[in-house]
Amino acid sequence: MPQLVELIQVYGVLIVFGIVLVEQFGLPIPAYPILIVAGALSVEADVSWQLVWLAAISACLICDVFWFRAGRFYGKRILRLLCKISLSPDSCVNQTEDRFSRFGVKSLLVSKFIPGFNTIAAPLSGAMGVAPKPFLLYAVTGAALWSGVGILLGAWFHDSVDDVLDILSTMGSTALVVVASVLGLFIAFKYAERRRHRSRSGAERIEMAELLALIDSGAQPVLIDARSLTAQDLEAPIPGALIFRACEPGKLMASLDRKREIVVYCSCPDDVTAAQVAHQFAANGFRRVRALKGGLDAWNGRGDVTSSLDPAPC
């Protein structure tokens, strides 16, 4: 631990830059502790808080620009990829789209303070066609606020941080085990949270081939689009599908025959949002409701098959 403190004192800027860069690219390595330690050391040790702040902002900006351009060129695909590799629950894309549609590019001011939102906000800005200048303005301001708060907390509570560092210093190599254990527990907790979220979102699925067979047989299943309104701007819904968020859910369910086949779809990993909406229908007496496995991607990739659906009123 004394060596770690010495490394931060000598290479503080580079260490902060590297850890923030890795975290902003989506890896589950919390960067805030190193910002707090650097802020505490800047009070009495030879660590420049200005350089640490600039390094953190630069790391954030590099990642934000990268993900912004990825979102601009790859759109929804990069969002699904990020949510698959993220340890946040699989609904992170859908929740972020809702926040972004409410506040627009200004949401970048606080996105780094919100788990899940941080990873998705920059590529979503690119996918939604936000102009580069306002994106850079809000991205830089948001990065400055996020990193500045961490450094300020360290400086404000530097006595407490120093006490913790002193305790770790007396522990020798045991301190490294403690730090590694805490990081491991953090990752394990996030993983367990994701698994728990998936288990709560379990619902019966229907394969694309089975859905097409239902349509061709004249069963006239009702398709429900469970995506966010922002997602619908990125990709058109299935023709004839009802938009779940377009009206009050109770009113929508009251307009449908509970004996009809209900198929709910979304465009998020593991069809989580579709499964959640399917549960709502089942709780309201619909017994033939399933989530479409693969969601909108499965429908768009069905080949040259053409099937017509009659929309039901909201």
PDB file of C-alpha atoms in Angstrom:
ATOM      1  CA  MET A   1       0.000   0.000   0.000  1.00  0.00           C
ATOM      2  CA  PRO A   2       2.787   2.546   0.602  1.00  0.00           C
ATOM      3  CA  GLN A   3       3.961   1.748  -2.913  1.00  0.00           C
ATOM      4  CA  LEU A   4       0.447   2.392  -4.199  1.00  0.00           C
ATOM      5  CA  VAL A   5       0.334   5.792  -2.535  1.00  0.00           C
ATOM      6  CA  GLU A   6       3.777   6.564  -3.930  1.00  0.00           C
ATOM      7  CA  LEU A   7       2.629   5.528  -7.406  1.00  0.00           C
ATOM      8  CA  ILE A   8      -0.354   7.871  -7.148  1.00  0.00           C
ATOM      9  CA  GLN A   9       1.928  10.662  -5.989  1.00  0.00           C
ATOM     10  CA  VAL A  10       4.378  10.141  -8.850  1.00  0.00           C
ATOM     11  CA  TYR A  11       2.128   8.862 -11.625  1.00  0.00           C
ATOM     12  CA  GLY A  12      -1.219  10.059 -10.302  1.00  0.00           C
ATOM     13  CA  VAL A  13      -2.321  11.621 -13.570  1.00  0.00           C
ATOM     14  CA  LEU A  14      -1.534   8.525 -15.636  1.00  0.00           C
ATOM     15  CA  ILE A  15      -3.136   6.157 -13.124  1.00  0.00           C
ATOM     16  CA  VAL A  16      -6.302   8.248 -12.950  1.00  0.00           C
ATOM     17  CA  PHE A  17      -6.408   8.521 -16.737  1.00  0.00           C
ATOM     18  CA  GLY A  18      -6.014   4.756 -17.207  1.00  0.00           C
ATOM     19  CA  ILE A  19      -8.589   3.668 -14.627  1.00  0.00           C
ATOM     20  CA  VAL A  20     -11.186   6.211 -15.747  1.00  0.00           C
ATOM     21  CA  LEU A  21     -10.600   5.235 -19.374  1.00  0.00           C
ATOM     22  CA  VAL A  22     -11.137   1.540 -18.620  1.00  0.00           C
ATOM     23  CA  GLU A  23     -14.283   2.222 -16.593  1.00  0.00           C
ATOM     24  CA  GLN A  24     -15.785   4.511 -19.231  1.00  0.00           C
ATOM     25  CA  PHE A  25     -15.288   1.834 -21.884  1.00  0.00           C
ATOM     26  CA  GLY A  26     -17.694  -0.305 -19.866  1.00  0.00           C
ATOM     27  CA  LEU A  27     -15.523  -2.583 -17.714  1.00  0.00           C
ATOM     28  CA  PRO A  28     -16.746  -3.092 -14.113  1.00  0.00           C
ATOM     29  CA  ILE A  29     -13.829  -1.257 -12.477  1.00  0.00           C
ATOM     30  CA  PRO A  30     -15.045   1.652 -10.303  1.00  0.00           C
ATOM     31  CA  ALA A  31     -12.990   4.778 -10.921  1.00  0.00           C
ATOM     32  CA  TYR A  32     -14.447   6.956  -8.172  1.00  0.00           C
ATOM     33  CA  PRO A  33     -12.229   5.551  -5.374  1.00  0.00           C
ATOM     34  CA  ILE A  34      -9.057   6.536  -7.235  1.00  0.00           C
ATOM     35  CA  LEU A  35     -10.479  10.036  -7.853  1.00  0.00           C
ATOM     36  CA  ILE A  36     -11.255  10.385  -4.151  1.00  0.00           C
ATOM     37  CA  VAL A  37      -7.780   9.178  -3.146  1.00  0.00           C
ATOM     38  CA  ALA A  38      -6.154  11.531  -5.658  1.00  0.00           C
ATOM     39  CA  GLY A  39      -8.264  14.394  -4.299  1.00  0.00           C
ATOM     40  CA  ALA A  40      -7.193  13.597  -0.749  1.00  0.00           C
ATOM     41  CA  LEU A  41      -3.515  13.400  -1.701  1.00  0.00           C
ATOM     42  CA  SER A  42      -3.741  16.729  -3.513  1.00  0.00           C
ATOM     43  CA  VAL A  43      -4.304  18.506  -0.181  1.00  0.00           C
ATOM     44  CA  GLU A  44      -0.969  17.678   1.405  1.00  0.00           C
ATOM     45  CA  ALA A  45       0.999  15.533  -1.044  1.00  0.00           C
ATOM     46  CA  ASP A  46       2.615  16.546  -4.295  1.00  0.00           C
ATOM     47  CA  VAL A  47      -0.409  15.717  -6.468  1.00  0.00           C
ATOM     48  CA  SER A  48      -1.929  18.381  -8.718  1.00  0.00           C
ATOM     49  CA  TRP A  49      -5.711  18.221  -8.563  1.00  0.00           C
ATOM     50  CA  GLN A  50      -5.868  20.311 -11.722  1.00  0.00           C
ATOM     51  CA  LEU A  51      -3.896  17.711 -13.702  1.00  0.00           C
ATOM     52  CA  VAL A  52      -5.906  14.858 -12.165  1.00  0.00           C
ATOM     53  CA  TRP A  53      -9.142  16.631 -13.126  1.00  0.00           C
ATOM     54  CA  LEU A  54      -7.907  17.239 -16.666  1.00  0.00           C
ATOM     55  CA  ALA A  55      -6.810  13.594 -16.999  1.00  0.00           C
ATOM     56  CA  ALA A  56     -10.209  12.325 -15.886  1.00  0.00           C
ATOM     57  CA  ILE A  57     -12.058  14.671 -18.243  1.00  0.00           C
ATOM     58  CA  SER A  58      -9.800  13.636 -21.144  1.00  0.00           C
ATOM     59  CA  ALA A  59     -10.380   9.925 -20.482  1.00  0.00           C
ATOM     60  CA  CYS A  60     -14.136  10.467 -20.343  1.00  0.00           C
ATOM     61  CA  LEU A  61     -14.104  12.498 -23.535  1.00  0.00           C
ATOM     62  CA  ILE A  62     -12.100   9.886 -25.464  1.00  0.00           C
ATOM     63  CA  CYS A  63     -14.604   7.183 -24.546  1.00  0.00           C
ATOM     64  CA  ASP A  64     -17.643   9.390 -25.102  1.00  0.00           C
ATOM     65  CA  VAL A  65     -16.501  10.393 -28.597  1.00  0.00           C
ATOM     66  CA  PHE A  66     -15.722   6.770 -29.446  1.00  0.00           C
ATOM     67  CA  TRP A  67     -19.157   5.547 -28.343  1.00  0.00           C
ATOM     68  CA  PHE A  68     -20.866   8.560 -29.931  1.00  0.00           C
ATOM     69  CA  ARG A  69     -19.373   7.728 -33.323  1.00  0.00           C
ATOM     70  CA  ALA A  70     -20.147   4.033 -32.833  1.00  0.00           C
ATOM     71  CA  GLY A  71     -23.773   4.946 -32.143  1.00  0.00           C
ATOM     72  CA  ARG A  72     -23.835   7.243 -35.167  1.00  0.00           C
ATOM     73  CA  PHE A  73     -22.609   4.493 -37.539  1.00  0.00           C
ATOM     74  CA  TYR A  74     -24.068   1.332 -35.958  1.00  0.00           C
ATOM     75  CA  GLY A  75     -27.164   2.655 -34.207  1.00  0.00           C
ATOM     76  CA  LYS A  76     -29.233   0.191 -32.232  1.00  0.00           C
ATOM     77  CA  ARG A  77     -26.754  -2.643 -32.728  1.00  0.00           C
ATOM     78  CA  ILE A  78     -24.082  -1.005 -30.580  1.00  0.00           C
ATOM     79  CA  LEU A  79     -26.651  -0.338 -27.826  1.00  0.00           C
ATOM     80  CA  ARG A  80     -27.636  -3.998 -27.698  1.00  0.00           C
ATOM     81  CA  LEU A  81     -23.967  -5.012 -27.619  1.00  0.00           C
ATOM     82  CA  LEU A  82     -23.234  -2.692 -24.699  1.00  0.00           C
ATOM     83  CA  CYS A  83     -26.194  -3.966 -22.715  1.00  0.00           C
ATOM     84  CA  LYS A  84     -25.116  -7.570 -23.289  1.00  0.00           C
ATOM     85  CA  ILE A  85     -21.620  -6.980 -21.901  1.00  0.00           C
ATOM     86  CA  SER A  86     -22.766  -4.656 -19.122  1.00  0.00           C
ATOM     87  CA  LEU A  87     -23.247  -6.004 -15.596  1.00  0.00           C
ATOM     88  CA  SER A  88     -26.228  -3.714 -15.170  1.00  0.00           C
ATOM     89  CA  PRO A  89     -29.688  -5.276 -15.568  1.00  0.00           C
ATOM     90  CA  ASP A  90     -30.719  -6.000 -19.147  1.00  0.00           C
ATOM     91  CA  SER A  91     -33.335  -3.264 -19.126  1.00  0.00           C
ATOM     92  CA  CYS A  92     -30.576  -0.636 -19.126  1.00  0.00           C
ATOM     93  CA  VAL A  93     -31.090   0.281 -22.799  1.00  0.00           C
ATOM     94  CA  ASN A  94     -34.826   0.722 -22.418  1.00  0.00           C
ATOM     95  CA  GLN A  95     -34.496   2.807 -19.245  1.00  0.00           C
ATOM     96  CA  THR A  96     -31.821   4.983 -20.811  1.00  0.00           C
ATOM     97  CA  GLU A  97     -33.944   5.575 -23.892  1.00  0.00           C
ATOM     98  CA  ASP A  98     -36.783   6.773 -21.656  1.00  0.00           C
ATOM     99  CA  ARG A  99     -34.482   9.198 -19.834  1.00  0.00           C
ATOM    100  CA  PHE A 100     -32.939  10.434 -23.059  1.00  0.00           C
ATOM    101  CA  SER A 101     -36.330  11.013 -24.700  1.00  0.00           C
ATOM    102  CA  ARG A 102     -37.354  13.067 -21.640  1.00  0.00           C
ATOM    103  CA  PHE A 103     -34.275  15.283 -21.281  1.00  0.00           C
ATOM    104  CA  GLY A 104     -32.456  14.959 -24.631  1.00  0.00           C
ATOM    105  CA  VAL A 105     -28.752  15.685 -24.903  1.00  0.00           C
ATOM    106  CA  LYS A 106     -28.861  17.590 -21.597  1.00  0.00           C
ATOM    107  CA  SER A 107     -29.058  14.210 -19.855  1.00  0.00           C
ATOM    108  CA  LEU A 108     -25.306  13.891 -20.513  1.00  0.00           C
ATOM    109  CA  LEU A 109     -24.791  16.370 -17.666  1.00  0.00           C
ATOM    110  CA  VAL A 110     -25.750  13.717 -15.109  1.00  0.00           C
ATOM    111  CA  SER A 111     -25.405  10.460 -17.051  1.00  0.00           C
ATOM    112  CA  LYS A 112     -22.089   9.492 -15.423  1.00  0.00           C
ATOM    113  CA  PHE A 113     -23.673   9.584 -11.981  1.00  0.00           C
ATOM    114  CA  ILE A 114     -26.298   6.971 -12.968  1.00  0.00           C
ATOM    115  CA  PRO A 115     -25.232   3.306 -13.289  1.00  0.00           C
ATOM    116  CA  GLY A 116     -26.215   1.855 -16.657  1.00  0.00           C
ATOM    117  CA  PHE A 117     -27.057   5.267 -18.065  1.00  0.00           C
ATOM    118  CA  ASN A 118     -23.374   6.191 -18.306  1.00  0.00           C
ATOM    119  CA  THR A 119     -22.522   3.354 -20.708  1.00  0.00           C
ATOM    120  CA  ILE A 120     -25.490   3.917 -23.020  1.00  0.00           C
ATOM    121  CA  ALA A 121     -25.940   7.710 -23.124  1.00  0.00           C
ATOM    122  CA  ALA A 122     -23.088   8.539 -25.541  1.00  0.00           C
ATOM    123  CA  PRO A 123     -23.860   5.909 -28.222  1.00  0.00           C
ATOM    124  CA  LEU A 124     -27.564   6.690 -27.907  1.00  0.00           C
ATOM    125  CA  SER A 125     -26.779  10.352 -28.614  1.00  0.00           C
ATOM    126  CA  GLY A 126     -25.030   9.287 -31.801  1.00  0.00           C
ATOM    127  CA  ALA A 127     -27.832   6.922 -32.809  1.00  0.00           C
ATOM    128  CA  MET A 128     -30.433   9.658 -32.273  1.00  0.00           C
ATOM    129  CA  GLY A 129     -28.565  12.047 -34.564  1.00  0.00           C
ATOM    130  CA  VAL A 130     -27.438  14.596 -31.964  1.00  0.00           C
ATOM    131  CA  ALA A 131     -25.136  17.174 -33.577  1.00  0.00           C
ATOM    132  CA  PRO A 132     -21.436  16.904 -32.589  1.00  0.00           C
ATOM    133  CA  LYS A 133     -21.118  20.413 -31.094  1.00  0.00           C
ATOM    134  CA  PRO A 134     -23.902  20.165 -28.488  1.00  0.00           C
ATOM    135  CA  PHE A 135     -22.822  16.600 -27.729  1.00  0.00           C
ATOM    136  CA  LEU A 136     -19.253  17.719 -26.998  1.00  0.00           C
ATOM    137  CA  LEU A 137     -20.469  20.661 -24.917  1.00  0.00           C
ATOM    138  CA  TYR A 138     -22.654  18.552 -22.634  1.00  0.00           C
ATOM    139  CA  ALA A 139     -20.250  15.583 -22.599  1.00  0.00           C
ATOM    140  CA  VAL A 140     -17.317  17.727 -21.443  1.00  0.00           C
ATOM    141  CA  THR A 141     -19.455  19.534 -18.861  1.00  0.00           C
ATOM    142  CA  GLY A 142     -20.839  16.251 -17.541  1.00  0.00           C
ATOM    143  CA  ALA A 143     -17.353  14.724 -17.312  1.00  0.00           C
ATOM    144  CA  ALA A 144     -16.072  17.800 -15.482  1.00  0.00           C
ATOM    145  CA  LEU A 145     -18.922  17.641 -12.960  1.00  0.00           C
ATOM    146  CA  TRP A 146     -18.549  13.886 -12.375  1.00  0.00           C
ATOM    147  CA  SER A 147     -14.774  13.872 -11.910  1.00  0.00           C
ATOM    148  CA  GLY A 148     -14.770  17.201 -10.071  1.00  0.00           C
ATOM    149  CA  VAL A 149     -17.197  15.894  -7.444  1.00  0.00           C
ATOM    150  CA  GLY A 150     -14.959  12.846  -6.838  1.00  0.00           C
ATOM    151  CA  ILE A 151     -11.828  14.966  -6.416  1.00  0.00           C
ATOM    152  CA  LEU A 152     -13.696  17.452  -4.216  1.00  0.00           C
ATOM    153  CA  LEU A 153     -14.982  14.664  -1.954  1.00  0.00           C
ATOM    154  CA  GLY A 154     -11.424  13.403  -1.520  1.00  0.00           C
ATOM    155  CA  ALA A 155     -10.137  16.867  -0.689  1.00  0.00           C
ATOM    156  CA  TRP A 156     -13.009  17.596   1.690  1.00  0.00           C
ATOM    157  CA  PHE A 157     -12.655  14.333   3.613  1.00  0.00           C
ATOM    158  CA  HIS A 158      -8.904  14.003   3.200  1.00  0.00           C
ATOM    159  CA  ASP A 159      -8.354  13.315   6.906  1.00  0.00           C
ATOM    160  CA  SER A 160     -10.635  10.283   6.786  1.00  0.00           C
ATOM    161  CA  VAL A 161      -9.082   9.087   3.531  1.00  0.00           C
ATOM    162  CA  ASP A 162      -5.622   9.448   5.042  1.00  0.00           C
ATOM    163  CA  ASP A 163      -6.682   7.344   8.020  1.00  0.00           C
ATOM    164  CA  VAL A 164      -7.905   4.575   5.715  1.00  0.00           C
ATOM    165  CA  LEU A 165      -4.663   4.693   3.721  1.00  0.00           C
ATOM    166  CA  ASP A 166      -2.642   4.510   6.955  1.00  0.00           C
ATOM    167  CA  ILE A 167      -4.569   1.439   8.075  1.00  0.00           C
ATOM    168  CA  LEU A 168      -4.037  -0.230   4.708  1.00  0.00           C
ATOM    169  CA  SER A 169      -0.354   0.669   4.850  1.00  0.00           C
ATOM    170  CA  THR A 170       0.097  -1.257   8.115  1.00  0.00           C
ATOM    171  CA  MET A 171      -1.537  -4.308   6.541  1.00  0.00           C
ATOM    172  CA  GLY A 172       1.171  -4.733   3.914  1.00  0.00           C
ATOM    173  CA  SER A 173       0.316  -7.288   1.205  1.00  0.00           C
ATOM    174  CA  THR A 174      -2.923  -8.087   3.032  1.00  0.00           C
ATOM    175  CA  ALA A 175      -4.224  -4.722   1.862  1.00  0.00           C
ATOM    176  CA  LEU A 176      -3.970  -5.834  -1.750  1.00  0.00           C
ATOM    177  CA  VAL A 177      -6.019  -8.924  -0.887  1.00  0.00           C
ATOM    178  CA  VAL A 178      -8.629  -6.720   0.788  1.00  0.00           C
ATOM    179  CA  VAL A 179      -8.858  -4.368  -2.185  1.00  0.00           C
ATOM    180  CA  ALA A 180      -9.038  -7.293  -4.639  1.00  0.00           C
ATOM    181  CA  SER A 181     -11.713  -8.951  -2.501  1.00  0.00           C
ATOM    182  CA  VAL A 182     -13.826  -5.795  -2.402  1.00  0.00           C
ATOM    183  CA  LEU A 183     -13.586  -5.461  -6.184  1.00  0.00           C
ATOM    184  CA  GLY A 184     -14.478  -9.133  -6.605  1.00  0.00           C
ATOM    185  CA  LEU A 185     -17.488  -8.756  -4.315  1.00  0.00           C
ATOM    186  CA  PHE A 186     -18.625  -5.713  -6.299  1.00  0.00           C
ATOM    187  CA  ILE A 187     -18.484  -7.644  -9.584  1.00  0.00           C
ATOM    188  CA  ALA A 188     -20.187 -10.667  -7.996  1.00  0.00           C
ATOM    189  CA  PHE A 189     -22.969  -8.441  -6.631  1.00  0.00           C
ATOM    190  CA  LYS A 190     -23.599  -6.859 -10.035  1.00  0.00           C
ATOM    191  CA  TYR A 191     -23.608 -10.280 -11.684  1.00  0.00           C
ATOM    192  CA  ALA A 192     -26.065 -11.651  -9.109  1.00  0.00           C
ATOM    193  CA  GLU A 193     -28.244  -8.569  -9.615  1.00  0.00           C
ATOM    194  CA  ARG A 194     -28.332  -9.237 -13.352  1.00  0.00           C
ATOM    195  CA  ARG A 195     -29.224 -12.918 -12.835  1.00  0.00           C
ATOM    196  CA  ARG A 196     -31.941 -11.977 -10.338  1.00  0.00           C
ATOM    197  CA  HIS A 197     -33.345  -9.450 -12.776  1.00  0.00           C
ATOM    198  CA  ARG A 198     -33.486 -12.085 -15.512  1.00  0.00           C
ATOM    199  CA  SER A 199     -35.233 -14.595 -13.259  1.00  0.00           C
ATOM    200  CA  ARG A 200     -37.925 -12.042 -12.405  1.00  0.00           C
ATOM    201  CA  SER A 201     -38.420 -11.350 -16.110  1.00  0.00           C
ATOM    202  CA  GLY A 202     -38.988 -14.966 -17.096  1.00  0.00           C
ATOM    203  CA  ALA A 203     -41.964 -15.468 -19.395  1.00  0.00           C
ATOM    204  CA  GLU A 204     -43.003 -17.989 -21.998  1.00  0.00           C
ATOM    205  CA  ARG A 205     -41.426 -17.308 -25.396  1.00  0.00           C
ATOM    206  CA  ILE A 206     -42.703 -17.892 -28.898  1.00  0.00           C
ATOM    207  CA  GLU A 207     -40.347 -18.640 -31.783  1.00  0.00           C
ATOM    208  CA  MET A 208     -40.512 -16.606 -34.986  1.00  0.00           C
ATOM    209  CA  ALA A 209     -41.517 -19.666 -37.052  1.00  0.00           C
ATOM    210  CA  GLU A 210     -44.417 -20.370 -34.701  1.00  0.00           C
ATOM    211  CA  LEU A 211     -45.606 -16.771 -34.908  1.00  0.00           C
ATOM    212  CA  LEU A 212     -45.565 -16.852 -38.706  1.00  0.00           C
ATOM    213  CA  ALA A 213     -47.480 -20.120 -38.630  1.00  0.00           C
ATOM    214  CA  LEU A 214     -50.129 -18.509 -36.411  1.00  0.00           C
ATOM    215  CA  ILE A 215     -50.468 -15.570 -38.788  1.00  0.00           C
ATOM    216  CA  ASP A 216     -50.685 -17.798 -41.862  1.00  0.00           C
ATOM    217  CA  SER A 217     -53.321 -19.991 -40.202  1.00  0.00           C
ATOM    218  CA  GLY A 218     -55.601 -16.993 -39.729  1.00  0.00           C
ATOM    219  CA  ALA A 219     -55.279 -16.925 -35.934  1.00  0.00           C
ATOM    220  CA  GLN A 220     -54.675 -13.154 -36.066  1.00  0.00           C
ATOM    221  CA  PRO A 221     -52.408 -12.764 -33.036  1.00  0.00           C
ATOM    222  CA  VAL A 222     -52.180  -9.292 -31.548  1.00  0.00           C
ATOM    223  CA  LEU A 223     -48.618  -7.951 -31.588  1.00  0.00           C
ATOM    224  CA  ILE A 224     -47.635  -5.538 -28.825  1.00  0.00           C
ATOM    225  CA  ASP A 225     -44.594  -3.281 -29.287  1.00  0.00           C
ATOM    226  CA  ALA A 226     -43.090  -2.905 -25.795  1.00  0.00           C
ATOM    227  CA  ARG A 227     -40.137  -0.735 -26.837  1.00  0.00           C
ATOM    228  CA  SER A 228     -39.553   2.812 -25.682  1.00  0.00           C
ATOM    229  CA  LEU A 229     -40.718   5.683 -27.862  1.00  0.00           C
ATOM    230  CA  THR A 230     -37.083   6.526 -28.596  1.00  0.00           C
ATOM    231  CA  ALA A 231     -36.433   2.986 -29.829  1.00  0.00           C
ATOM    232  CA  GLN A 232     -39.383   3.344 -32.162  1.00  0.00           C
ATOM    233  CA  ASP A 233     -37.729   6.410 -33.690  1.00  0.00           C
ATOM    234  CA  LEU A 234     -34.626   4.293 -34.378  1.00  0.00           C
ATOM    235  CA  GLU A 235     -36.484   1.319 -35.869  1.00  0.00           C
ATOM    236  CA  ALA A 236     -40.014   1.149 -37.262  1.00  0.00           C
ATOM    237  CA  PRO A 237     -42.430  -1.176 -35.436  1.00  0.00           C
ATOM    238  CA  ILE A 238     -43.895  -4.310 -36.982  1.00  0.00           C
ATOM    239  CA  PRO A 239     -46.746  -3.261 -39.280  1.00  0.00           C
ATOM    240  CA  GLY A 240     -50.051  -3.556 -37.463  1.00  0.00           C
ATOM    241  CA  ALA A 241     -48.487  -3.847 -33.997  1.00  0.00           C
ATOM    242  CA  LEU A 242     -49.964  -1.961 -31.065  1.00  0.00           C
ATOM    243  CA  ILE A 243     -47.670   0.475 -29.277  1.00  0.00           C
ATOM    244  CA  PHE A 244     -47.815  -0.387 -25.592  1.00  0.00           C
ATOM    245  CA  ARG A 245     -46.621   3.041 -24.487  1.00  0.00           C
ATOM    246  CA  ALA A 246     -48.962   4.958 -26.787  1.00  0.00           C
ATOM    247  CA  CYS A 247     -51.892   4.762 -24.374  1.00  0.00           C
ATOM    248  CA  GLU A 248     -52.780   3.783 -20.824  1.00  0.00           C
ATOM    249  CA  PRO A 249     -52.111   0.029 -20.318  1.00  0.00           C
ATOM    250  CA  GLY A 250     -55.471  -0.613 -18.654  1.00  0.00           C
ATOM    251  CA  LYS A 251     -57.324   0.968 -21.552  1.00  0.00           C
ATOM    252  CA  LEU A 252     -55.306  -1.045 -24.057  1.00  0.00           C
ATOM    253  CA  MET A 253     -55.974  -4.344 -22.267  1.00  0.00           C
ATOM    254  CA  ALA A 254     -59.679  -3.552 -21.926  1.00  0.00           C
ATOM    255  CA  SER A 255     -59.921  -3.173 -25.717  1.00  0.00           C
ATOM    256  CA  LEU A 256     -58.536  -6.668 -26.379  1.00  0.00           C
ATOM    257  CA  ASP A 257     -60.183 -10.072 -26.271  1.00  0.00           C
ATOM    258  CA  ARG A 258     -58.516 -12.063 -23.495  1.00  0.00           C
ATOM    259  CA  LYS A 259     -58.896 -15.245 -25.530  1.00  0.00           C
ATOM    260  CA  ARG A 260     -56.751 -13.998 -28.405  1.00  0.00           C
ATOM    261  CA  GLU A 261     -53.083 -14.788 -28.882  1.00  0.00           C
ATOM    262  CA  ILE A 262     -50.974 -11.900 -27.579  1.00  0.00           C
ATOM    263  CA  VAL A 263     -47.336 -11.648 -28.692  1.00  0.00           C
ATOM    264  CA  VAL A 264     -45.157  -8.981 -27.082  1.00  0.00           C
ATOM    265  CA  TYR A 265     -41.818  -7.954 -28.564  1.00  0.00           C
ATOM    266  CA  CYS A 266     -38.992  -5.520 -27.844  1.00  0.00           C
ATOM    267  CA  SER A 267     -35.428  -4.974 -29.069  1.00  0.00           C
ATOM    268  CA  CYS A 268     -33.469  -5.448 -25.840  1.00  0.00           C
ATOM    269  CA  PRO A 269     -31.199  -8.332 -24.800  1.00  0.00           C
ATOM    270  CA  ASP A 270     -32.994 -11.508 -23.669  1.00  0.00           C
ATOM    271  CA  ASP A 271     -36.366  -9.891 -24.534  1.00  0.00           C
ATOM    272  CA  VAL A 272     -36.513  -8.582 -20.966  1.00  0.00           C
ATOM    273  CA  THR A 273     -38.900  -5.687 -21.563  1.00  0.00           C
ATOM    274  CA  ALA A 274     -41.232  -7.882 -23.623  1.00  0.00           C
ATOM    275  CA  ALA A 275     -41.267 -10.459 -20.829  1.00  0.00           C
ATOM    276  CA  GLN A 276     -42.128  -7.794 -18.253  1.00  0.00           C
ATOM    277  CA  VAL A 277     -45.035  -6.492 -20.350  1.00  0.00           C
ATOM    278  CA  ALA A 278     -46.200 -10.070 -20.987  1.00  0.00           C
ATOM    279  CA  HIS A 279     -46.359 -10.541 -17.196  1.00  0.00           C
ATOM    280  CA  GLN A 280     -48.610  -7.477 -16.955  1.00  0.00           C
ATOM    281  CA  PHE A 281     -50.987  -8.957 -19.512  1.00  0.00           C
ATOM    282  CA  ALA A 282     -50.983 -12.325 -17.733  1.00  0.00           C
ATOM    283  CA  ALA A 283     -51.751 -10.607 -14.422  1.00  0.00           C
ATOM    284  CA  ASN A 284     -54.810  -9.041 -16.069  1.00  0.00           C
ATOM    285  CA  GLY A 285     -56.343 -12.314 -17.213  1.00  0.00           C
ATOM    286  CA  PHE A 286     -54.645 -12.922 -20.565  1.00  0.00           C
ATOM    287  CA  ARG A 287     -53.759 -16.608 -20.701  1.00  0.00           C
ATOM    288  CA  ARG A 288     -52.348 -16.786 -24.233  1.00  0.00           C
ATOM    289  CA  VAL A 289     -49.616 -14.174 -24.006  1.00  0.00           C
ATOM    290  CA  ARG A 290     -45.964 -14.785 -24.902  1.00  0.00           C
ATOM    291  CA  ALA A 291     -42.813 -12.780 -25.596  1.00  0.00           C
ATOM    292  CA  LEU A 292     -41.312 -13.032 -29.079  1.00  0.00           C
ATOM    293  CA  LYS A 293     -37.923 -14.695 -28.852  1.00  0.00           C
ATOM    294  CA  GLY A 294     -35.359 -12.481 -30.568  1.00  0.00           C
ATOM    295  CA  GLY A 295     -37.774  -9.542 -30.684  1.00  0.00           C
ATOM    296  CA  LEU A 296     -37.763  -7.103 -33.556  1.00  0.00           C
ATOM    297  CA  ASP A 297     -34.498  -8.526 -34.891  1.00  0.00           C
ATOM    298  CA  ALA A 298     -36.156 -11.905 -35.372  1.00  0.00           C
ATOM    299  CA  TRP A 299     -39.024 -10.305 -37.286  1.00  0.00           C
ATOM    300  CA  ASN A 300     -36.738  -8.220 -39.489  1.00  0.00           C
ATOM    301  CA  GLY A 301     -34.571 -11.269 -40.203  1.00  0.00           C
ATOM    302  CA  ARG A 302     -37.414 -13.569 -41.169  1.00  0.00           C
ATOM    303  CA  GLY A 303     -36.386 -13.547 -44.847  1.00  0.00           C
ATOM    304  CA  ASP A 304     -38.772 -12.938 -47.720  1.00  0.00           C
ATOM    305  CA  VAL A 305     -41.839 -14.140 -45.846  1.00  0.00           C
ATOM    306  CA  THR A 306     -44.630 -11.579 -45.958  1.00  0.00           C
ATOM    307  CA  SER A 307     -47.462 -11.667 -43.448  1.00  0.00           C
ATOM    308  CA  SER A 308     -50.167  -9.120 -42.772  1.00  0.00           C
ATOM    309  CA  LEU A 309     -51.511  -8.112 -39.413  1.00  0.00           C
ATOM    310  CA  ASP A 310     -54.642  -6.173 -38.643  1.00  0.00           C
ATOM    311  CA  PRO A 311     -54.068  -3.505 -35.987  1.00  0.00           C
ATOM    312  CA  ALA A 312     -56.432  -3.457 -33.036  1.00  0.00           C
ATOM    313  CA  PRO A 313     -57.691  -0.142 -31.607  1.00  0.00           C
ATOM    314  CA  CYS A 314     -56.078   1.310 -28.496  1.00  0.00           C
TER     315      CYS A 314
END
